[in-house]
CSV table of C-alpha atoms and ligand atoms in Angstrom, one decimal:
chain,number,residue,atom,x,y,z
A,1,UNK,CA,-33.0,-8.1,-14.3
A,2,UNK,CA,-32.2,-10.2,-10.4
A,3,UNK,CA,-31.3,-7.4,-7.5
A,4,UNK,CA,-27.9,-7.5,-5.5
A,5,UNK,CA,-28.3,-8.7,-2.7
A,6,UNK,CA,-27.5,-6.2,0.3
A,7,UNK,CA,-24.7,-5.5,2.0
A,8,UNK,CA,-24.8,-6.2,5.5
A,9,UNK,CA,-23.2,-3.6,7.7
A,10,UNK,CA,-22.6,-3.7,11.6
A,11,UNK,CA,-22.4,-0.5,12.9
A,12,UNK,CA,-20.4,0.2,16.1
A,13,UNK,CA,-21.0,4.0,17.5
A,14,UNK,CA,-18.6,5.2,19.8
A,15,UNK,CA,-18.3,8.1,22.6
A,16,UNK,CA,-17.4,11.6,20.8
A,17,UNK,CA,-18.8,14.3,18.9
A,18,UNK,CA,-19.1,13.0,15.8
A,19,UNK,CA,-21.4,10.3,16.3
A,20,UNK,CA,-24.1,12.9,15.5
A,21,UNK,CA,-23.4,12.3,12.0
A,22,UNK,CA,-24.3,8.5,12.4
A,23,UNK,CA,-27.8,9.3,11.3
A,24,UNK,CA,-27.1,10.1,8.2
A,25,UNK,CA,-24.0,8.1,7.6
A,26,UNK,CA,-26.9,5.2,7.8
A,27,UNK,CA,-29.2,7.3,5.1
A,28,UNK,CA,-25.7,7.3,3.3
A,29,UNK,CA,-25.3,3.5,3.6
A,30,UNK,CA,-28.7,2.1,3.0
A,31,UNK,CA,-29.3,4.9,0.1
A,32,UNK,CA,-26.2,2.5,-1.5
A,33,UNK,CA,-28.5,-0.9,-0.9
A,34,UNK,CA,-27.3,-1.5,2.6
A,35,UNK,CA,-28.5,-2.9,5.3
A,36,UNK,CA,-27.5,-2.0,8.5
A,37,UNK,CA,-27.0,-3.4,12.1
A,38,UNK,CA,-26.6,-1.0,15.1
A,39,UNK,CA,-24.2,-1.1,18.4
A,40,UNK,CA,-23.3,1.4,20.8
A,41,UNK,CA,-21.2,1.6,23.2
A,42,UNK,CA,-22.8,3.6,26.1
A,43,UNK,CA,-20.5,6.9,25.6
A,44,UNK,CA,-22.3,7.0,22.4
A,45,UNK,CA,-25.4,7.5,23.9
A,46,UNK,CA,-24.1,10.7,25.0
A,47,UNK,CA,-23.9,11.8,22.1
A,48,UNK,CA,-27.0,10.6,19.6
A,49,UNK,CA,-30.2,8.6,20.5
A,50,UNK,CA,-31.0,5.7,20.3
A,51,UNK,CA,-34.3,6.5,19.3
A,52,UNK,CA,-33.0,8.4,16.3
A,53,UNK,CA,-30.3,6.1,15.0
A,54,UNK,CA,-33.4,3.5,15.3
A,55,UNK,CA,-35.6,5.4,13.3
A,56,UNK,CA,-33.3,5.9,10.1
A,57,UNK,CA,-32.2,1.8,10.2
A,58,UNK,CA,-35.4,0.3,10.8
A,59,UNK,CA,-34.1,-1.2,13.4
A,60,UNK,CA,-33.7,-1.4,17.2
A,61,UNK,CA,-30.0,-0.5,18.3
A,62,UNK,CA,-28.0,-2.4,20.6
A,63,UNK,CA,-25.8,-1.5,23.7
A,64,UNK,CA,-25.6,-4.5,26.3
A,65,UNK,CA,-24.3,-7.6,26.1
A,66,UNK,CA,-25.7,-9.3,27.7
A,67,UNK,CA,-29.6,-8.0,27.6
A,68,UNK,CA,-31.4,-10.9,27.4
A,69,UNK,CA,-34.5,-9.4,25.0
A,70,UNK,CA,-32.4,-9.0,22.4
A,71,UNK,CA,-29.9,-11.7,22.8
A,72,UNK,CA,-33.3,-14.0,22.6
A,73,UNK,CA,-33.6,-12.3,18.7
A,74,UNK,CA,-29.7,-12.4,17.5
A,75,UNK,CA,-26.9,-13.6,19.9
A,76,UNK,CA,-24.5,-11.5,20.0
A,77,UNK,CA,-22.1,-13.8,18.3
A,78,UNK,CA,-25.3,-14.7,15.4
A,79,UNK,CA,-24.7,-11.1,15.0
A,80,UNK,CA,-21.2,-11.3,14.5
A,81,UNK,CA,-21.5,-14.0,12.0
A,82,UNK,CA,-24.6,-11.9,10.0
A,83,UNK,CA,-22.0,-8.8,9.3
A,84,UNK,CA,-19.9,-8.8,5.6
A,85,UNK,CA,-18.4,-5.7,6.8
A,86,UNK,CA,-17.9,-4.3,10.3
A,87,UNK,CA,-17.7,-0.5,10.4
A,88,UNK,CA,-16.5,1.5,13.8
A,89,UNK,CA,-17.5,5.5,13.4
A,90,UNK,CA,-16.8,7.3,14.7
A,91,UNK,CA,-13.9,4.9,16.9
A,92,UNK,CA,-12.6,7.6,19.3
A,93,UNK,CA,-8.5,6.6,21.0
A,94,UNK,CA,-10.4,4.6,23.5
A,95,UNK,CA,-11.9,2.2,22.0
A,96,UNK,CA,-8.8,1.9,19.1
A,97,UNK,CA,-7.2,1.3,22.3
A,98,UNK,CA,-9.8,-1.6,23.4
A,99,UNK,CA,-9.8,-3.3,19.7
A,100,UNK,CA,-5.8,-3.2,20.3
A,101,UNK,CA,-5.6,-5.0,23.6
A,102,UNK,CA,-8.9,-7.6,22.6
A,103,UNK,CA,-10.6,-6.5,25.0
A,104,UNK,CA,-14.5,-7.8,25.1
A,105,UNK,CA,-16.0,-5.4,27.7
A,106,UNK,CA,-19.1,-4.4,25.8
A,107,UNK,CA,-21.1,-5.4,22.9
A,108,UNK,CA,-19.0,-3.3,20.5
A,109,UNK,CA,-16.2,-4.9,21.0
A,110,UNK,CA,-17.0,-8.3,22.2
A,111,UNK,CA,-18.3,-8.2,18.2
A,112,UNK,CA,-15.2,-7.0,16.8
A,113,UNK,CA,-13.5,-10.1,18.4
A,114,UNK,CA,-16.1,-13.0,17.4
A,115,UNK,CA,-16.3,-11.4,13.6
A,116,UNK,CA,-14.6,-12.6,10.5
A,117,UNK,CA,-16.2,-9.7,8.5
A,118,UNK,CA,-13.1,-7.3,7.6
A,119,UNK,CA,-13.1,-4.4,10.2
A,120,UNK,CA,-13.2,-0.4,9.0
A,121,UNK,CA,-12.7,1.6,11.4
A,122,UNK,CA,-13.1,6.2,11.1
A,123,UNK,CA,-11.2,7.7,13.8
A,124,UNK,CA,-12.6,10.9,15.1
A,125,UNK,CA,-10.9,12.5,18.4
A,126,UNK,CA,-8.4,16.0,19.2
A,127,UNK,CA,-6.0,16.3,17.0
A,128,UNK,CA,-3.0,15.5,20.0
A,129,UNK,CA,-4.8,12.5,20.3
A,130,UNK,CA,-5.1,11.6,17.1
A,131,UNK,CA,-0.7,11.9,17.1
A,132,UNK,CA,0.1,10.8,20.6
A,133,UNK,CA,2.3,8.0,20.3
A,134,UNK,CA,0.2,5.1,22.0
A,135,UNK,CA,-2.5,5.7,19.7
A,136,UNK,CA,-0.4,6.0,16.8
A,137,UNK,CA,0.8,2.5,17.8
A,138,UNK,CA,-2.8,1.2,18.7
A,139,UNK,CA,-3.7,2.3,14.5
A,140,UNK,CA,-0.3,0.3,13.5
A,141,UNK,CA,-1.3,-2.4,15.3
A,142,UNK,CA,-4.9,-2.5,14.3
A,143,UNK,CA,-3.7,-2.1,10.8
A,144,UNK,CA,-1.1,-4.6,10.9
A,145,UNK,CA,-3.8,-7.1,11.9
A,146,UNK,CA,-6.0,-5.9,8.4
A,147,UNK,CA,-8.3,-3.7,9.7
A,148,UNK,CA,-8.5,-1.1,7.5
A,149,UNK,CA,-8.8,2.7,8.0
A,150,UNK,CA,-11.1,5.4,6.8
A,151,UNK,CA,-9.6,8.7,7.7
A,152,UNK,CA,-8.7,10.7,9.5
A,153,UNK,CA,-9.9,13.9,7.8
A,154,UNK,CA,-8.1,16.9,8.8
A,155,UNK,CA,-9.2,20.5,9.6
A,156,UNK,CA,-11.1,22.9,12.4
A,157,UNK,CA,-12.6,20.3,15.0
A,158,UNK,CA,-15.6,20.5,17.5
A,159,UNK,CA,-13.1,21.5,20.1
A,160,UNK,CA,-12.2,24.4,18.8
A,161,UNK,CA,-8.9,23.2,17.4
A,162,UNK,CA,-7.1,22.2,13.5
A,163,UNK,CA,-5.5,19.3,12.7
A,164,UNK,CA,-5.9,15.7,11.7
A,165,UNK,CA,-9.1,13.6,13.7
A,166,UNK,CA,-11.9,14.8,11.8
A,167,UNK,CA,-14.1,11.7,11.0
A,168,UNK,CA,-14.6,11.5,7.2
A,169,UNK,CA,-17.5,12.5,5.9
A,170,UNK,CA,-20.7,10.1,5.8
A,171,UNK,CA,-20.8,10.4,1.9
A,172,UNK,CA,-16.6,9.6,1.8
A,173,UNK,CA,-17.2,6.7,4.6
A,174,UNK,CA,-20.0,4.9,2.4
A,175,UNK,CA,-18.5,5.3,-1.0
A,176,UNK,CA,-15.4,3.8,0.3
A,177,UNK,CA,-16.7,1.3,2.0
A,178,UNK,CA,-19.4,-0.1,-0.4
A,179,UNK,CA,-17.1,1.4,-4.1
A,180,UNK,CA,-16.7,-1.8,-6.4
A,181,UNK,CA,-13.2,-3.0,-6.0
A,182,UNK,CA,-11.6,-4.7,-8.7
A,183,UNK,CA,-11.9,-8.3,-9.3
A,184,UNK,CA,-9.2,-8.7,-12.4
A,185,UNK,CA,-9.0,-12.2,-11.2
A,186,UNK,CA,-12.4,-13.7,-10.7
A,187,UNK,CA,-12.5,-16.8,-12.8
A,188,UNK,CA,-9.7,-17.5,-11.8
A,189,UNK,CA,-8.2,-20.3,-8.9
A,190,UNK,CA,-5.3,-19.7,-7.8
A,191,UNK,CA,-3.3,-22.1,-5.4
A,192,UNK,CA,-1.2,-21.2,-2.3
A,193,UNK,CA,1.0,-23.0,-0.5
A,194,UNK,CA,1.6,-21.7,3.2
A,195,UNK,CA,3.5,-22.2,7.0
A,196,UNK,CA,5.5,-24.2,7.9
A,197,UNK,CA,5.9,-28.5,7.1
A,198,UNK,CA,6.7,-30.7,9.8
A,199,UNK,CA,8.8,-34.0,9.0
A,200,UNK,CA,8.2,-37.3,11.6
A,201,UNK,CA,11.1,-38.3,13.6
A,202,UNK,CA,8.9,-40.3,16.3
A,203,UNK,CA,5.3,-40.7,17.3
A,204,UNK,CA,5.8,-36.7,19.1
A,205,UNK,CA,9.3,-35.8,17.1
A,206,UNK,CA,9.5,-33.9,14.0
A,207,UNK,CA,11.3,-31.5,12.2
A,208,UNK,CA,10.1,-28.0,11.7
A,209,UNK,CA,10.9,-24.7,10.9
A,210,UNK,CA,9.4,-20.7,12.2
A,211,UNK,CA,7.0,-20.8,9.6
A,212,UNK,CA,3.9,-18.8,11.1
A,213,UNK,CA,2.2,-18.7,7.6
A,214,UNK,CA,1.1,-14.9,7.7
A,215,UNK,CA,2.7,-14.1,4.8
A,216,UNK,CA,0.9,-16.9,2.4
A,217,UNK,CA,-2.6,-16.0,4.6
A,218,UNK,CA,-2.1,-12.5,3.4
A,219,UNK,CA,-1.4,-13.7,0.0
A,220,UNK,CA,-4.8,-15.8,0.6
A,221,UNK,CA,-7.2,-12.9,1.8
A,222,UNK,CA,-5.9,-10.5,-1.6
A,223,UNK,CA,-6.2,-12.9,-4.2
A,224,UNK,CA,-10.0,-13.5,-3.0
A,225,UNK,CA,-10.4,-9.3,-3.2
A,226,UNK,CA,-9.3,-9.9,-6.4
A,227,UNK,CA,-12.5,-12.1,-7.0
A,228,UNK,CA,-10.0,-15.4,-7.6
A,229,UNK,CA,-11.1,-18.7,-5.6
A,230,UNK,CA,-8.3,-19.4,-3.2
A,231,UNK,CA,-7.2,-22.6,-2.1
A,232,UNK,CA,-4.9,-22.5,0.4
A,233,UNK,CA,-3.1,-25.5,1.1
A,234,UNK,CA,-1.3,-24.9,4.9
A,235,UNK,CA,0.8,-26.6,7.6
A,236,UNK,CA,0.0,-26.2,11.0
A,237,UNK,CA,-0.8,-22.5,11.9
A,238,UNK,CA,-2.7,-21.1,14.7
A,239,UNK,CA,-4.0,-18.5,12.2
A,240,UNK,CA,-7.5,-18.3,11.6
A,241,UNK,CA,-8.9,-19.3,7.3
A,242,UNK,CA,-9.3,-16.0,5.1
A,243,UNK,CA,-13.0,-15.7,4.8
A,244,UNK,CA,-13.7,-17.4,1.7
A,245,UNK,CA,-11.0,-19.1,1.3
A,246,UNK,CA,-10.7,-23.3,1.2
A,247,UNK,CA,-8.4,-24.5,3.4
A,248,UNK,CA,-6.4,-28.0,3.1
A,249,UNK,CA,-4.6,-28.8,6.5
A,250,UNK,CA,-1.7,-31.0,5.5
A,251,UNK,CA,1.4,-31.6,8.4
A,252,UNK,CA,4.7,-33.1,6.0
A,253,UNK,CA,5.9,-31.9,3.0
A,254,UNK,CA,4.5,-35.0,1.4
A,255,UNK,CA,1.3,-34.7,2.5
A,256,UNK,CA,1.7,-30.6,0.7
A,257,UNK,CA,3.2,-32.6,-2.4
A,258,UNK,CA,-0.3,-34.6,-2.3
A,259,UNK,CA,-2.5,-32.0,-1.8
A,260,UNK,CA,-0.9,-29.3,-5.0
A,261,UNK,CA,-0.5,-32.6,-7.3
A,262,UNK,CA,-4.2,-33.3,-7.0
A,263,UNK,CA,-5.4,-30.0,-7.3
A,264,UNK,CA,-2.8,-28.1,-9.6
A,265,UNK,CA,-4.5,-29.0,-12.9
A,266,UNK,CA,-7.8,-26.4,-12.3
A,267,UNK,CA,-5.4,-23.7,-11.1
A,268,UNK,CA,-4.1,-20.2,-13.0
A,269,UNK,CA,-1.8,-19.2,-10.6
A,270,UNK,CA,0.2,-21.5,-7.9
A,271,UNK,CA,1.7,-19.3,-5.4
A,272,UNK,CA,4.6,-21.1,-3.2
A,273,UNK,CA,5.4,-19.5,0.1
A,274,UNK,CA,5.2,-22.4,2.6
A,275,UNK,CA,8.8,-23.2,3.7
A,276,UNK,CA,9.0,-27.0,2.5
A,277,UNK,CA,11.2,-29.3,4.7
A,278,UNK,CA,13.8,-30.1,2.2
A,279,UNK,CA,14.4,-33.5,4.1
A,280,UNK,CA,13.0,-35.7,6.4
A,281,UNK,CA,14.1,-38.6,8.3
A,282,UNK,CA,14.3,-41.4,6.0
A,283,UNK,CA,12.5,-43.8,9.0
A,284,UNK,CA,9.8,-43.0,11.5
A,285,UNK,CA,10.4,-44.5,14.6
A,286,UNK,CA,7.2,-46.5,15.6
A,287,UNK,CA,8.2,-45.6,19.4
A,288,UNK,CA,9.1,-42.7,21.1
A,289,UNK,CA,13.0,-42.6,20.8
A,290,UNK,CA,14.1,-43.2,24.5
A,291,UNK,CA,17.7,-40.9,25.5
A,292,UNK,CA,19.4,-44.2,26.0
A,293,UNK,CA,22.9,-43.6,23.7
A,294,UNK,CA,24.9,-40.3,24.4
A,295,UNK,CA,24.8,-39.1,20.4
A,296,UNK,CA,21.4,-40.0,18.1
A,297,UNK,CA,22.4,-39.9,14.9
A,298,UNK,CA,19.1,-39.0,12.1
A,299,UNK,CA,19.4,-40.0,7.7
A,300,UNK,CA,17.4,-37.5,6.2
A,301,UNK,CA,16.3,-37.6,3.0
A,302,UNK,CA,15.3,-34.9,-0.1
A,303,UNK,CA,11.9,-34.3,-0.4
A,304,UNK,CA,10.3,-33.3,-3.8
A,305,UNK,CA,10.5,-29.7,-4.9
A,306,UNK,CA,7.1,-29.4,-5.0
A,307,UNK,CA,7.7,-25.9,-6.8
A,308,UNK,CA,10.2,-27.2,-9.0
A,309,UNK,CA,8.1,-29.5,-10.4
A,310,UNK,CA,4.9,-28.1,-10.6
A,311,UNK,CA,6.7,-25.6,-13.0
A,312,UNK,CA,7.6,-28.3,-15.1
A,313,UNK,CA,4.3,-29.5,-15.6
A,314,UNK,CA,3.2,-29.7,-19.5
A,315,UNK,CA,0.5,-27.4,-18.6
A,316,UNK,CA,2.2,-25.4,-16.1
A,317,UNK,CA,-0.2,-22.7,-14.4
A,318,UNK,CA,2.2,-19.3,-13.5
A,319,UNK,CA,4.3,-20.5,-10.8
A,320,UNK,CA,5.6,-18.3,-8.6
A,321,UNK,CA,8.0,-19.1,-6.3
A,322,UNK,CA,9.4,-17.5,-2.8
A,323,UNK,CA,12.8,-17.6,-1.7
A,324,UNK,CA,14.3,-17.2,1.9
A,325,UNK,CA,17.4,-16.4,2.2
A,326,UNK,CA,20.2,-15.6,5.0
A,327,UNK,CA,22.5,-13.5,2.4
A,328,UNK,CA,22.8,-12.6,-1.4
A,329,UNK,CA,19.3,-12.5,-0.8
A,330,UNK,CA,18.3,-11.1,-4.9
A,331,UNK,CA,21.6,-13.1,-6.7
A,332,UNK,CA,20.3,-16.3,-4.7
A,333,UNK,CA,16.4,-15.7,-5.7
A,334,UNK,CA,17.8,-14.9,-9.6
A,335,UNK,CA,19.4,-19.1,-9.2
A,336,UNK,CA,16.5,-20.2,-8.6
A,337,UNK,CA,13.9,-18.2,-11.1
A,338,UNK,CA,16.2,-19.6,-13.5
A,339,UNK,CA,16.9,-23.4,-12.2
A,340,UNK,CA,13.4,-24.0,-11.1
A,341,UNK,CA,11.7,-22.2,-14.2
A,342,UNK,CA,9.4,-20.3,-12.9
A,343,UNK,CA,7.6,-16.6,-13.2
A,344,UNK,CA,7.9,-14.9,-11.4
A,345,UNK,CA,9.9,-15.2,-7.3
A,346,UNK,CA,9.1,-12.8,-3.9
A,347,UNK,CA,13.2,-13.4,-2.3
A,348,UNK,CA,12.8,-11.9,1.3
A,349,UNK,CA,16.1,-11.2,4.2
A,350,UNK,CA,15.5,-14.3,7.1
A,351,UNK,CA,17.1,-14.6,10.1
A,352,UNK,CA,17.3,-10.7,10.8
A,353,UNK,CA,15.9,-9.1,13.3
A,354,UNK,CA,13.1,-7.4,10.9
A,355,UNK,CA,10.6,-9.3,9.0
A,356,UNK,CA,11.0,-13.3,7.5
A,357,UNK,CA,9.5,-16.5,9.4
A,358,UNK,CA,6.9,-15.4,12.0
A,359,UNK,CA,7.0,-11.2,11.9
A,360,UNK,CA,3.8,-9.4,11.2
A,361,UNK,CA,6.0,-7.2,9.0
A,362,UNK,CA,8.2,-8.4,5.9
A,363,UNK,CA,10.2,-6.7,3.2
A,364,UNK,CA,10.6,-8.4,-0.9
A,365,UNK,CA,12.5,-8.0,-3.5
A,366,UNK,CA,10.2,-9.1,-6.3
A,367,UNK,CA,11.9,-10.8,-9.4
A,368,UNK,CA,10.3,-11.6,-13.0
A,369,UNK,CA,12.1,-12.6,-16.1
A,370,UNK,CA,12.6,-8.8,-17.3
A,371,UNK,CA,11.8,-6.9,-14.5
A,372,UNK,CA,11.8,-6.6,-10.4
A,373,UNK,CA,9.9,-4.5,-7.6
A,374,UNK,CA,11.4,-3.9,-4.5
A,375,UNK,CA,8.6,-3.8,-1.2
A,376,UNK,CA,10.2,-2.2,1.5
A,377,UNK,CA,9.4,-2.9,5.0
A,378,UNK,CA,5.3,-3.3,6.1
A,379,UNK,CA,3.2,-5.2,7.3
A,380,UNK,CA,2.8,-8.3,5.7
A,381,UNK,CA,-1.3,-7.9,5.5
A,382,UNK,CA,-0.7,-5.0,3.1
A,383,UNK,CA,2.1,-6.5,2.1
A,384,UNK,CA,0.3,-9.8,0.6
A,385,UNK,CA,-2.4,-7.3,-0.9
A,386,UNK,CA,0.7,-4.8,-2.8
A,387,UNK,CA,2.3,-8.6,-4.4
A,388,UNK,CA,-1.2,-10.2,-4.8
A,389,UNK,CA,-1.8,-6.8,-7.5
A,390,UNK,CA,2.0,-7.3,-8.6
A,391,UNK,CA,0.8,-11.0,-9.8
A,392,UNK,CA,-2.1,-10.0,-10.8
A,393,UNK,CA,-0.2,-7.7,-13.1
A,394,UNK,CA,1.9,-10.0,-14.4
A,395,UNK,CA,-0.4,-13.1,-14.7
A,396,UNK,CA,-2.4,-10.8,-17.2
A,397,UNK,CA,0.8,-9.5,-18.9
A,398,UNK,CA,1.5,-13.2,-19.8
A,399,UNK,CA,-1.7,-14.2,-21.0
A,400,UNK,CA,-1.3,-11.2,-23.6
A,401,UNK,CA,2.0,-12.7,-24.5
B,501,PMT,O1,5.0,-17.9,6.9
B,501,PMT,P1,5.6,-15.8,7.5
B,501,PMT,O2,6.0,-16.8,9.2
B,501,PMT,O3,4.5,-15.5,7.3
B,501,PMT,O4,7.3,-16.5,7.5
B,501,PMT,C1,6.9,-16.2,5.7
B,501,PMT,C2,8.3,-16.9,5.0
B,501,PMT,C3,9.5,-16.5,5.3
B,501,PMT,C4,8.6,-18.4,5.4
B,501,PMT,C5,7.8,-16.6,3.0
B,501,PMT,O5,7.9,-15.0,3.1
B,501,PMT,C6,8.7,-17.4,2.1
B,501,PMT,O6,10.1,-16.9,2.2
B,501,PMT,N1,8.7,-18.9,2.3
B,501,PMT,C7,9.3,-19.6,1.2
B,501,PMT,C8,10.3,-20.7,2.7
B,501,PMT,C9,11.3,-21.2,1.3
B,501,PMT,O7,11.3,-22.4,2.0
B,501,PMT,O8,12.2,-20.5,1.0
B,501,PMT,P2,13.3,-21.3,-0.2
B,501,PMT,O9,14.1,-20.7,-0.7
B,501,PMT,O10,13.8,-22.2,0.6
B,501,PMT,O11,12.1,-22.3,-1.4
B,501,PMT,C10,12.4,-21.7,-2.4
B,501,PMT,C11,10.7,-22.3,-2.7
B,501,PMT,O12,10.8,-23.4,-3.2
B,501,PMT,C12,9.7,-21.1,-2.0
B,501,PMT,O13,8.6,-21.0,-2.5
B,501,PMT,C13,9.4,-23.3,-1.1
B,501,PMT,O14,7.7,-22.8,-0.9
B,501,PMT,C14,9.6,-23.6,-2.1
B,501,PMT,N2,9.8,-25.4,-2.0
B,501,PMT,C15,10.7,-25.5,-1.5
B,501,PMT,C16,11.3,-26.6,-1.1
B,501,PMT,C17,10.5,-28.2,-1.3
B,501,PMT,N3,11.2,-29.1,-1.1
B,501,PMT,N4,9.6,-27.6,-1.9
B,501,PMT,C18,9.5,-26.4,-2.6
B,501,PMT,O15,8.1,-27.0,-3.0
């Protein structure tokens, strides 16, 4: 029988009394076939000694960012790449604030910026500090960026008070982090479009839109977590490609069309979150247009409707569209679901104060032929996970019929 590869966990310990539980945490992680590298903040060294941690993890423990000896072995960028998961336990109020700000003023915070691994945070602090609006705002921001909160628990605290802020027990943290994930999309190929398109007018100008790609990238990450092979055809965005996702970069709707049509035959599911230009300039001017005339007229021609063409293929995948609407959201979405022959459509209100294009949060009304589900406003990262699960369920139901 082949042995499963060990999960590589980078454990970051910050300064709080709960740090005394970390030798037990390391033991629990190692019992579950994890390799653990430990990085401490200077404050953590007041609560637990590097020597105790080294004894239980079997590796030297690091705290300095610029330690020539440690850097000569595995430098901090290598360490960030090495990790399958970054777990910060305990995560003090100060550390959460530094992470939320994106500071890189010690080894642990530098690693948190440099890693592309999922980040898990086990907060531990006095309950008033936990409930403080500043801490709550930091936690919300970190969750919106995709960090996963483990706890805190509630109960009696080291300070003698009672309330939320206790670090979860080591066994609980180890089990949650290393629990087998549902892999309901294993063996499936999911093709997702995301971001804006840019339609060239001349060598320096284009027609674009305000899509950031956040919604599509969140879905790509979520389908990967469900075990799918994911290809993300993406317009220009500032986002990093989610771990394990194959990204194909495009600029125009025409390139998006080509990239999708070349890959659609192998996919079981197609999800179109991209904001595709419906029209492009009829002619792209070869040199920069000079501002000589008092007005300028552009003739636009229709782009192909990629979503409708995919849904109409003889061997069409399970096809999910998005609808960006400024009014009568559900009605227009239902019309698109029917007119384009889709399996599902996720509709969002755009152009409002919250949600839609560019925002970190979004709300969706998801429709299919026999049902609907409403997702209230929440971070797109979380919404992506909820929507991916719903799509996976509806896809499974379609196979059963
Ligand atoms: O990227 P973010 O900043 O996170 O914002 C997310 C979002 C608002 C862009 C996203 O949630 C969204 O609504 N995406 C669809 C945007 C859109 O173009 O909607 P539409 O109603 O115009 O198009 C309907 C559907 O047809 C969409 O699935 C679109 O991808 C697809 N389409 C449109 C035109 C075209 N030529 N080809 C297409 O495939």
